[in-house]
Amino acid sequence: MRKIINPWKANPDNRHDYNCFGCSPFNEIGLQLEFWENDEELIAKWMPRKSLEGWMGVLHGGIQATLLDEIGGWIVMIKLKTAGVTAAMNVTYLKPVKVSKGQVTVRAHLVATEGRIAKISCSLFDGDNVECVIADIDYFCFPENVAKARYHYPGVDAFYE
């Protein structure tokens, strides 16, 4: 597996402007996700917090969906070499994600592209490696020049050493 570099983290000028709930290390209440690449798949590992529960002991469903949505966005940046926005997301909750089971694993891969739409498949596994949530996400992808000009996309090379 290869670690993906977060290019926005490296710039100290971003400390006050880069507040992504999913991946900014500067957002104290955020998820602060980091990503690894394994062939065609991206992987994130994350430790759930009790403060993000819905039902007692269960990770809030909205947080589960956010984990899946975030890794989908990183698939667009890494695999399609641009930026995009969520166009549609279908989440299926298979089993509760119990906070007490520890670190969760999120996996995603690109299924297809249809014009400007990227179709991405994502899964969330609990600490026992049981698949608990799946999502099919459609992302609208910007042309790279638009992603760079309007959305601060740094180019795919910025994600690697």
mmCIF file of N, CA and C in Angstrom, residues 15-142:
data_model
loop_
_atom_site.group_PDB
_atom_site.id
_atom_site.type_symbol
_atom_site.label_atom_id
_atom_site.label_comp_id
_atom_site.label_asym_id
_atom_site.label_seq_id
_atom_site.Cartn_x
_atom_site.Cartn_y
_atom_site.Cartn_z
ATOM 1 N N ARG A 15 -3.901 26.636 7.299
ATOM 2 C CA ARG A 15 -4.366 26.285 8.646
ATOM 3 C C ARG A 15 -5.743 26.892 8.962
ATOM 4 N N HIS A 16 -6.013 28.092 8.495
ATOM 5 C CA HIS A 16 -7.292 28.748 8.813
ATOM 6 C C HIS A 16 -8.333 28.595 7.716
ATOM 7 N N ASP A 17 -7.915 28.233 6.516
ATOM 8 C CA ASP A 17 -8.851 28.129 5.399
ATOM 9 C C ASP A 17 -9.257 26.696 5.079
ATOM 10 N N TYR A 18 -8.422 25.743 5.419
ATOM 11 C CA TYR A 18 -8.664 24.337 5.073
ATOM 12 C C TYR A 18 -9.348 23.647 6.247
ATOM 13 N N ASN A 19 -10.682 23.577 6.190
ATOM 14 C CA ASN A 19 -11.476 23.049 7.301
ATOM 15 C C ASN A 19 -12.342 21.867 6.913
ATOM 16 N N CYS A 20 -11.993 21.143 5.872
ATOM 17 C CA CYS A 20 -12.827 20.019 5.444
ATOM 18 C C CYS A 20 -13.137 19.111 6.631
ATOM 19 N N PHE A 21 -14.414 18.853 6.865
ATOM 20 C CA PHE A 21 -14.828 17.997 7.975
ATOM 21 C C PHE A 21 -14.264 16.585 7.822
ATOM 22 N N GLY A 22 -14.104 16.133 6.588
ATOM 23 C CA GLY A 22 -13.643 14.770 6.360
ATOM 24 C C GLY A 22 -12.148 14.574 6.465
ATOM 25 N N CYS A 23 -11.346 15.509 5.942
ATOM 26 C CA CYS A 23 -9.911 15.221 5.831
ATOM 27 C C CYS A 23 -8.962 16.269 6.385
ATOM 28 N N SER A 24 -9.444 17.419 6.810
ATOM 29 C CA SER A 24 -8.516 18.431 7.309
ATOM 30 C C SER A 24 -7.980 18.058 8.686
ATOM 31 N N PRO A 25 -6.657 18.031 8.839
ATOM 32 C CA PRO A 25 -6.083 17.790 10.163
ATOM 33 C C PRO A 25 -6.231 19.007 11.068
ATOM 34 N N PHE A 26 -6.652 20.141 10.503
ATOM 35 C CA PHE A 26 -6.806 21.376 11.269
ATOM 36 C C PHE A 26 -8.207 21.528 11.862
ATOM 37 N N ASN A 27 -9.147 20.678 11.468
ATOM 38 C CA ASN A 27 -10.520 20.752 11.977
ATOM 39 C C ASN A 27 -10.617 19.856 13.204
ATOM 40 N N GLU A 28 -10.621 20.463 14.390
ATOM 41 C CA GLU A 28 -10.580 19.709 15.645
ATOM 42 C C GLU A 28 -11.761 18.758 15.819
ATOM 43 N N ILE A 29 -12.917 19.109 15.281
ATOM 44 C CA ILE A 29 -14.090 18.244 15.440
ATOM 45 C C ILE A 29 -14.308 17.333 14.232
ATOM 46 N N GLY A 30 -13.457 17.470 13.225
ATOM 47 C CA GLY A 30 -13.601 16.684 12.003
ATOM 48 C C GLY A 30 -13.069 15.271 12.129
ATOM 49 N N LEU A 31 -13.145 14.540 11.022
ATOM 50 C CA LEU A 31 -12.734 13.131 10.990
ATOM 51 C C LEU A 31 -11.234 12.966 10.771
ATOM 52 N N GLN A 32 -10.587 13.942 10.160
ATOM 53 C CA GLN A 32 -9.138 13.957 9.944
ATOM 54 C C GLN A 32 -8.637 12.687 9.250
ATOM 55 N N LEU A 33 -9.344 12.273 8.211
ATOM 56 C CA LEU A 33 -9.003 11.043 7.499
ATOM 57 C C LEU A 33 -7.689 11.150 6.743
ATOM 58 N N GLU A 34 -7.006 10.015 6.673
ATOM 59 C CA GLU A 34 -5.819 9.844 5.844
ATOM 60 C C GLU A 34 -6.079 8.648 4.952
ATOM 61 N N PHE A 35 -5.399 8.606 3.790
ATOM 62 C CA PHE A 35 -5.712 7.599 2.785
ATOM 63 C C PHE A 35 -4.468 6.866 2.298
ATOM 64 N N TRP A 36 -4.700 5.615 1.897
ATOM 65 C CA TRP A 36 -3.676 4.771 1.301
ATOM 66 C C TRP A 36 -4.227 4.213 -0.005
ATOM 67 N N GLU A 37 -3.336 3.986 -0.950
ATOM 68 C CA GLU A 37 -3.719 3.430 -2.238
ATOM 69 C C GLU A 37 -3.220 1.992 -2.315
ATOM 70 N N ASN A 38 -4.107 1.102 -2.717
ATOM 71 C CA ASN A 38 -3.773 -0.304 -2.905
ATOM 72 C C ASN A 38 -4.303 -0.702 -4.277
ATOM 73 N N ASP A 39 -3.444 -0.624 -5.286
ATOM 74 C CA ASP A 39 -3.839 -0.851 -6.672
ATOM 75 C C ASP A 39 -4.961 0.112 -7.057
ATOM 76 N N GLU A 40 -6.128 -0.414 -7.398
ATOM 77 C CA GLU A 40 -7.236 0.443 -7.849
ATOM 78 C C GLU A 40 -8.113 0.943 -6.699
ATOM 79 N N GLU A 41 -7.779 0.579 -5.496
ATOM 80 C CA GLU A 41 -8.610 0.880 -4.331
ATOM 81 C C GLU A 41 -7.940 1.918 -3.440
ATOM 82 N N LEU A 42 -8.753 2.764 -2.799
ATOM 83 C CA LEU A 42 -8.273 3.630 -1.724
ATOM 84 C C LEU A 42 -8.815 3.077 -0.420
ATOM 85 N N ILE A 43 -8.023 3.241 0.631
ATOM 86 C CA ILE A 43 -8.366 2.722 1.953
ATOM 87 C C ILE A 43 -8.114 3.813 2.984
ATOM 88 N N ALA A 44 -9.011 3.909 3.962
ATOM 89 C CA ALA A 44 -8.812 4.786 5.117
ATOM 90 C C ALA A 44 -9.137 3.975 6.366
ATOM 91 N N LYS A 45 -8.388 4.222 7.413
ATOM 92 C CA LYS A 45 -8.681 3.620 8.718
ATOM 93 C C LYS A 45 -8.970 4.776 9.660
ATOM 94 N N TRP A 46 -9.966 4.582 10.511
ATOM 95 C CA TRP A 46 -10.399 5.683 11.364
ATOM 96 C C TRP A 46 -10.939 5.133 12.675
ATOM 97 N N MET A 47 -10.614 5.809 13.768
ATOM 98 C CA MET A 47 -11.067 5.393 15.094
ATOM 99 C C MET A 47 -12.329 6.176 15.475
ATOM 100 N N PRO A 48 -13.481 5.471 15.606
ATOM 101 C CA PRO A 48 -14.722 6.165 15.980
ATOM 102 C C PRO A 48 -14.638 6.744 17.395
ATOM 103 N N ARG A 49 -15.354 7.847 17.589
ATOM 104 C CA ARG A 49 -15.389 8.509 18.898
ATOM 105 C C ARG A 49 -16.812 8.433 19.470
ATOM 106 N N LYS A 50 -16.904 8.262 20.760
ATOM 107 C CA LYS A 50 -18.214 8.220 21.423
ATOM 108 C C LYS A 50 -19.020 9.485 21.151
ATOM 109 N N SER A 51 -18.332 10.597 20.977
ATOM 110 C CA SER A 51 -19.025 11.864 20.740
ATOM 111 C C SER A 51 -19.745 11.884 19.391
ATOM 112 N N LEU A 52 -19.514 10.870 18.554
ATOM 113 C CA LEU A 52 -20.150 10.807 17.235
ATOM 114 C C LEU A 52 -21.166 9.669 17.152
ATOM 115 N N GLU A 53 -21.676 9.263 18.294
ATOM 116 C CA GLU A 53 -22.706 8.220 18.330
ATOM 117 C C GLU A 53 -24.062 8.783 17.937
ATOM 118 N N GLY A 54 -24.908 7.888 17.427
ATOM 119 C CA GLY A 54 -26.337 8.156 17.255
ATOM 120 C C GLY A 54 -27.002 7.472 18.439
ATOM 121 N N TRP A 55 -27.406 6.225 18.224
ATOM 122 C CA TRP A 55 -27.867 5.415 19.349
ATOM 123 C C TRP A 55 -26.669 5.121 20.245
ATOM 124 N N MET A 56 -26.933 4.849 21.510
ATOM 125 C CA MET A 56 -25.834 4.565 22.435
ATOM 126 C C MET A 56 -24.984 3.414 21.906
ATOM 127 N N GLY A 57 -23.691 3.674 21.784
ATOM 128 C CA GLY A 57 -22.750 2.656 21.356
ATOM 129 C C GLY A 57 -22.639 2.469 19.851
ATOM 130 N N VAL A 58 -23.457 3.179 19.066
ATOM 131 C CA VAL A 58 -23.480 2.992 17.611
ATOM 132 C C VAL A 58 -23.066 4.302 16.924
ATOM 133 N N LEU A 59 -22.129 4.203 16.003
ATOM 134 C CA LEU A 59 -21.682 5.373 15.246
ATOM 135 C C LEU A 59 -22.862 5.949 14.449
ATOM 136 N N HIS A 60 -23.055 7.249 14.531
ATOM 137 C CA HIS A 60 -24.166 7.923 13.852
ATOM 138 C C HIS A 60 -24.136 7.607 12.361
ATOM 139 N N GLY A 61 -25.296 7.323 11.790
ATOM 140 C CA GLY A 61 -25.400 6.989 10.374
ATOM 141 C C GLY A 61 -24.909 8.090 9.454
ATOM 142 N N GLY A 62 -25.087 9.337 9.853
ATOM 143 C CA GLY A 62 -24.596 10.447 9.041
ATOM 144 C C GLY A 62 -23.073 10.484 8.991
ATOM 145 N N ILE A 63 -22.442 10.120 10.081
ATOM 146 C CA ILE A 63 -20.973 10.043 10.109
ATOM 147 C C ILE A 63 -20.515 8.881 9.231
ATOM 148 N N GLN A 64 -21.228 7.774 9.281
ATOM 149 C CA GLN A 64 -20.887 6.637 8.417
ATOM 150 C C GLN A 64 -20.958 7.063 6.946
ATOM 151 N N ALA A 65 -22.020 7.760 6.587
ATOM 152 C CA ALA A 65 -22.177 8.225 5.207
ATOM 153 C C ALA A 65 -21.080 9.224 4.841
ATOM 154 N N THR A 66 -20.691 10.070 5.780
ATOM 155 C CA THR A 66 -19.636 11.046 5.522
ATOM 156 C C THR A 66 -18.308 10.351 5.247
ATOM 157 N N LEU A 67 -18.000 9.305 5.999
ATOM 158 C CA LEU A 67 -16.769 8.541 5.760
ATOM 159 C C LEU A 67 -16.739 8.004 4.333
ATOM 160 N N LEU A 68 -17.868 7.474 3.880
ATOM 161 C CA LEU A 68 -17.955 6.917 2.532
ATOM 162 C C LEU A 68 -17.882 8.015 1.468
ATOM 163 N N ASP A 69 -18.564 9.105 1.702
ATOM 164 C CA ASP A 69 -18.561 10.215 0.758
ATOM 165 C C ASP A 69 -17.156 10.815 0.624
ATOM 166 N N GLU A 70 -16.452 10.931 1.727
ATOM 167 C CA GLU A 70 -15.116 11.523 1.699
ATOM 168 C C GLU A 70 -14.137 10.676 0.888
ATOM 169 N N ILE A 71 -14.140 9.372 1.121
ATOM 170 C CA ILE A 71 -13.212 8.529 0.364
ATOM 171 C C ILE A 71 -13.581 8.524 -1.125
ATOM 172 N N GLY A 72 -14.867 8.659 -1.417
ATOM 173 C CA GLY A 72 -15.290 8.778 -2.816
ATOM 174 C C GLY A 72 -14.704 10.011 -3.480
ATOM 175 N N GLY A 73 -14.685 11.116 -2.762
ATOM 176 C CA GLY A 73 -14.092 12.343 -3.286
ATOM 177 C C GLY A 73 -12.603 12.195 -3.552
ATOM 178 N N TRP A 74 -11.935 11.447 -2.699
ATOM 179 C CA TRP A 74 -10.499 11.219 -2.900
ATOM 180 C C TRP A 74 -10.254 10.274 -4.075
ATOM 181 N N ILE A 75 -11.179 9.360 -4.339
ATOM 182 C CA ILE A 75 -11.065 8.527 -5.558
ATOM 183 C C ILE A 75 -11.043 9.433 -6.791
ATOM 184 N N VAL A 76 -11.924 10.429 -6.820
ATOM 185 C CA VAL A 76 -11.977 11.350 -7.954
ATOM 186 C C VAL A 76 -10.641 12.077 -8.097
ATOM 187 N N MET A 77 -10.087 12.569 -6.990
ATOM 188 C CA MET A 77 -8.837 13.320 -7.072
ATOM 189 C C MET A 77 -7.654 12.448 -7.487
ATOM 190 N N ILE A 78 -7.605 11.221 -6.997
ATOM 191 C CA ILE A 78 -6.453 10.346 -7.258
ATOM 192 C C ILE A 78 -6.609 9.594 -8.577
ATOM 193 N N LYS A 79 -7.734 8.961 -8.782
ATOM 194 C CA LYS A 79 -7.899 8.079 -9.941
ATOM 195 C C LYS A 79 -8.312 8.825 -11.213
ATOM 196 N N LEU A 80 -9.073 9.907 -11.060
ATOM 197 C CA LEU A 80 -9.519 10.661 -12.234
ATOM 198 C C LEU A 80 -8.752 11.963 -12.414
ATOM 199 N N LYS A 81 -7.888 12.277 -11.455
ATOM 200 C CA LYS A 81 -6.970 13.417 -11.557
ATOM 201 C C LYS A 81 -7.680 14.749 -11.725
ATOM 202 N N THR A 82 -8.740 14.909 -10.927
ATOM 203 C CA THR A 82 -9.484 16.161 -10.925
ATOM 204 C C THR A 82 -10.254 16.257 -9.605
ATOM 205 N N ALA A 83 -11.150 17.200 -9.504
ATOM 206 C CA ALA A 83 -12.017 17.333 -8.339
ATOM 207 C C ALA A 83 -13.465 17.183 -8.793
ATOM 208 N N GLY A 84 -14.332 16.891 -7.842
ATOM 209 C CA GLY A 84 -15.742 16.740 -8.166
ATOM 210 C C GLY A 84 -16.617 16.989 -6.961
ATOM 211 N N VAL A 85 -17.898 16.882 -7.176
ATOM 212 C CA VAL A 85 -18.882 17.034 -6.099
ATOM 213 C C VAL A 85 -19.864 15.870 -6.164
ATOM 214 N N THR A 86 -20.405 15.523 -5.022
ATOM 215 C CA THR A 86 -21.360 14.428 -4.950
ATOM 216 C C THR A 86 -22.628 14.810 -5.712
ATOM 217 N N ALA A 87 -23.022 13.950 -6.646
ATOM 218 C CA ALA A 87 -24.260 14.167 -7.405
ATOM 219 C C ALA A 87 -25.385 13.302 -6.839
ATOM 220 N N ALA A 88 -25.051 12.092 -6.421
ATOM 221 C CA ALA A 88 -26.042 11.174 -5.840
ATOM 222 C C ALA A 88 -25.294 10.165 -4.978
ATOM 223 N N MET A 89 -25.967 9.730 -3.927
ATOM 224 C CA MET A 89 -25.352 8.761 -3.020
ATOM 225 C C MET A 89 -26.433 7.841 -2.476
ATOM 226 N N ASN A 90 -26.255 6.553 -2.681
ATOM 227 C CA ASN A 90 -27.194 5.558 -2.170
ATOM 228 C C ASN A 90 -26.464 4.724 -1.115
ATOM 229 N N VAL A 91 -26.872 4.882 0.134
ATOM 230 C CA VAL A 91 -26.222 4.206 1.256
ATOM 231 C C VAL A 91 -27.125 3.094 1.755
ATOM 232 N N THR A 92 -26.540 1.921 1.972
ATOM 233 C CA THR A 92 -27.260 0.794 2.559
ATOM 234 C C THR A 92 -26.567 0.417 3.858
ATOM 235 N N TYR A 93 -27.304 0.507 4.950
ATOM 236 C CA TYR A 93 -26.782 0.168 6.272
ATOM 237 C C TYR A 93 -27.095 -1.302 6.534
ATOM 238 N N LEU A 94 -26.065 -2.132 6.536
ATOM 239 C CA LEU A 94 -26.236 -3.576 6.682
ATOM 240 C C LEU A 94 -26.271 -4.012 8.139
ATOM 241 N N LYS A 95 -25.400 -3.420 8.951
ATOM 242 C CA LYS A 95 -25.273 -3.755 10.368
ATOM 243 C C LYS A 95 -24.849 -2.501 11.125
ATOM 244 N N PRO A 96 -25.157 -2.432 12.419
ATOM 245 C CA PRO A 96 -24.704 -1.270 13.192
ATOM 246 C C PRO A 96 -23.178 -1.250 13.286
ATOM 247 N N VAL A 97 -22.611 -0.051 13.262
ATOM 248 C CA VAL A 97 -21.174 0.113 13.474
ATOM 249 C C VAL A 97 -20.999 0.475 14.943
ATOM 250 N N LYS A 98 -20.584 -0.501 15.718
ATOM 251 C CA LYS A 98 -20.436 -0.297 17.165
ATOM 252 C C LYS A 98 -19.099 0.366 17.463
ATOM 253 N N VAL A 99 -19.167 1.472 18.183
ATOM 254 C CA VAL A 99 -17.976 2.234 18.533
ATOM 255 C C VAL A 99 -17.002 1.380 19.336
ATOM 256 N N SER A 100 -17.517 0.487 20.155
ATOM 257 C CA SER A 100 -16.677 -0.341 21.027
ATOM 258 C C SER A 100 -15.800 -1.328 20.262
ATOM 259 N N LYS A 101 -16.091 -1.567 18.992
ATOM 260 C CA LYS A 101 -15.286 -2.514 18.207
ATOM 261 C C LYS A 101 -14.008 -1.879 17.669
ATOM 262 N N GLY A 102 -13.827 -0.589 17.883
ATOM 263 C CA GLY A 102 -12.581 0.070 17.522
ATOM 264 C C GLY A 102 -12.510 0.531 16.081
ATOM 265 N N GLN A 103 -11.294 0.568 15.586
ATOM 266 C CA GLN A 103 -10.984 1.163 14.289
ATOM 267 C C GLN A 103 -11.805 0.572 13.143
ATOM 268 N N VAL A 104 -12.377 1.460 12.329
ATOM 269 C CA VAL A 104 -13.109 1.037 11.138
ATOM 270 C C VAL A 104 -12.206 1.200 9.913
ATOM 271 N N THR A 105 -12.540 0.469 8.870
ATOM 272 C CA THR A 105 -11.823 0.553 7.604
ATOM 273 C C THR A 105 -12.820 0.943 6.521
ATOM 274 N N VAL A 106 -12.440 1.917 5.718
ATOM 275 C CA VAL A 106 -13.277 2.378 4.617
ATOM 276 C C VAL A 106 -12.519 2.091 3.322
ATOM 277 N N ARG A 107 -13.212 1.499 2.362
ATOM 278 C CA ARG A 107 -12.603 1.134 1.079
ATOM 279 C C ARG A 107 -13.460 1.673 -0.055
ATOM 280 N N ALA A 108 -12.809 2.072 -1.153
ATOM 281 C CA ALA A 108 -13.548 2.574 -2.306
ATOM 282 C C ALA A 108 -12.771 2.293 -3.582
ATOM 283 N N HIS A 109 -13.529 2.132 -4.663
ATOM 284 C CA HIS A 109 -12.907 1.988 -5.981
ATOM 285 C C HIS A 109 -13.841 2.569 -7.043
ATOM 286 N N LEU A 110 -13.227 2.970 -8.135
ATOM 287 C CA LEU A 110 -13.957 3.512 -9.271
ATOM 288 C C LEU A 110 -14.565 2.358 -10.050
ATOM 289 N N VAL A 111 -15.867 2.432 -10.295
ATOM 290 C CA VAL A 111 -16.577 1.392 -11.040
ATOM 291 C C VAL A 111 -16.612 1.745 -12.524
ATOM 292 N N ALA A 112 -16.955 3.003 -12.829
ATOM 293 C CA ALA A 112 -17.092 3.422 -14.227
ATOM 294 C C ALA A 112 -17.139 4.942 -14.294
ATOM 295 N N THR A 113 -16.935 5.453 -15.491
ATOM 296 C CA THR A 113 -17.196 6.868 -15.767
ATOM 297 C C THR A 113 -18.160 6.939 -16.939
ATOM 298 N N GLU A 114 -19.111 7.850 -16.805
ATOM 299 C CA GLU A 114 -20.095 8.085 -17.862
ATOM 300 C C GLU A 114 -20.141 9.586 -18.090
ATOM 301 N N GLY A 115 -19.419 10.039 -19.099
ATOM 302 C CA GLY A 115 -19.295 11.480 -19.321
ATOM 303 C C GLY A 115 -18.567 12.101 -18.143
ATOM 304 N N ARG A 116 -19.180 13.079 -17.519
ATOM 305 C CA ARG A 116 -18.586 13.760 -16.357
ATOM 306 C C ARG A 116 -18.955 13.090 -15.029
ATOM 307 N N ILE A 117 -19.676 11.983 -15.066
ATOM 308 C CA ILE A 117 -20.091 11.300 -13.843
ATOM 309 C C ILE A 117 -19.175 10.103 -13.567
ATOM 310 N N ALA A 118 -18.613 10.079 -12.352
ATOM 311 C CA ALA A 118 -17.823 8.939 -11.888
ATOM 312 C C ALA A 118 -18.702 8.102 -10.968
ATOM 313 N N LYS A 119 -18.731 6.814 -11.196
ATOM 314 C CA LYS A 119 -19.503 5.887 -10.369
ATOM 315 C C LYS A 119 -18.524 5.161 -9.458
ATOM 316 N N ILE A 120 -18.747 5.309 -8.152
ATOM 317 C CA ILE A 120 -17.805 4.817 -7.152
ATOM 318 C C ILE A 120 -18.530 3.893 -6.185
ATOM 319 N N SER A 121 -17.883 2.787 -5.834
ATOM 320 C CA SER A 121 -18.404 1.835 -4.867
ATOM 321 C C SER A 121 -17.566 1.931 -3.592
ATOM 322 N N CYS A 122 -18.245 2.028 -2.442
ATOM 323 C CA CYS A 122 -17.566 2.188 -1.155
ATOM 324 C C CYS A 122 -18.127 1.200 -0.132
ATOM 325 N N SER A 123 -17.278 0.798 0.791
ATOM 326 C CA SER A 123 -17.697 -0.081 1.895
ATOM 327 C C SER A 123 -17.051 0.388 3.186
ATOM 328 N N LEU A 124 -17.768 0.188 4.285
ATOM 329 C CA LEU A 124 -17.253 0.483 5.621
ATOM 330 C C LEU A 124 -17.293 -0.806 6.431
ATOM 331 N N PHE A 125 -16.150 -1.160 7.015
ATOM 332 C CA PHE A 125 -16.007 -2.368 7.819
ATOM 333 C C PHE A 125 -15.763 -1.981 9.267
ATOM 334 N N ASP A 126 -16.376 -2.718 10.198
ATOM 335 C CA ASP A 126 -16.168 -2.420 11.615
ATOM 336 C C ASP A 126 -14.824 -2.982 12.087
ATOM 337 N N GLY A 127 -14.551 -2.841 13.379
ATOM 338 C CA GLY A 127 -13.296 -3.295 13.954
ATOM 339 C C GLY A 127 -13.077 -4.791 13.872
ATOM 340 N N ASP A 128 -14.138 -5.554 13.641
ATOM 341 C CA ASP A 128 -14.029 -7.001 13.450
ATOM 342 C C ASP A 128 -13.942 -7.362 11.969
ATOM 343 N N ASN A 129 -13.781 -6.364 11.114
ATOM 344 C CA ASN A 129 -13.708 -6.527 9.658
ATOM 345 C C ASN A 129 -14.995 -7.073 9.047
ATOM 346 N N VAL A 130 -16.128 -6.734 9.658
ATOM 347 C CA VAL A 130 -17.443 -7.079 9.128
ATOM 348 C C VAL A 130 -17.945 -5.898 8.309
ATOM 349 N N GLU A 131 -18.379 -6.159 7.071
ATOM 350 C CA GLU A 131 -18.913 -5.088 6.232
ATOM 351 C C GLU A 131 -20.252 -4.638 6.810
ATOM 352 N N CYS A 132 -20.319 -3.371 7.186
ATOM 353 C CA CYS A 132 -21.513 -2.834 7.847
ATOM 354 C C CYS A 132 -22.300 -1.863 6.985
ATOM 355 N N VAL A 133 -21.622 -1.177 6.061
ATOM 356 C CA VAL A 133 -22.279 -0.151 5.252
ATOM 357 C C VAL A 133 -21.687 -0.202 3.841
ATOM 358 N N ILE A 134 -22.555 -0.053 2.844
ATOM 359 C CA ILE A 134 -22.092 0.062 1.465
ATOM 360 C C ILE A 134 -22.736 1.303 0.846
ATOM 361 N N ALA A 135 -22.058 1.857 -0.138
ATOM 362 C CA ALA A 135 -22.610 3.025 -0.819
ATOM 363 C C ALA A 135 -22.192 3.012 -2.279
ATOM 364 N N ASP A 136 -23.126 3.406 -3.116
ATOM 365 C CA ASP A 136 -22.855 3.684 -4.518
ATOM 366 C C ASP A 136 -22.982 5.196 -4.670
ATOM 367 N N ILE A 137 -21.906 5.811 -5.145
ATOM 368 C CA ILE A 137 -21.866 7.267 -5.210
ATOM 369 C C ILE A 137 -21.590 7.704 -6.642
ATOM 370 N N ASP A 138 -22.338 8.689 -7.090
ATOM 371 C CA ASP A 138 -22.072 9.350 -8.361
ATOM 372 C C ASP A 138 -21.464 10.711 -8.054
ATOM 373 N N TYR A 139 -20.308 10.982 -8.643
ATOM 374 C CA TYR A 139 -19.649 12.279 -8.499
ATOM 375 C C TYR A 139 -19.656 12.985 -9.833
ATOM 376 N N PHE A 140 -20.031 14.250 -9.822
ATOM 377 C CA PHE A 140 -19.864 15.086 -11.001
ATOM 378 C C PHE A 140 -18.422 15.578 -10.979
ATOM 379 N N CYS A 141 -17.670 15.302 -12.037
ATOM 380 C CA CYS A 141 -16.250 15.647 -12.100
ATOM 381 C C CYS A 141 -16.035 16.885 -12.965
ATOM 382 N N PHE A 142 -15.278 17.824 -12.435
ATOM 383 C CA PHE A 142 -14.949 19.040 -13.162
ATOM 384 C C PHE A 142 -13.804 18.765 -14.130
#
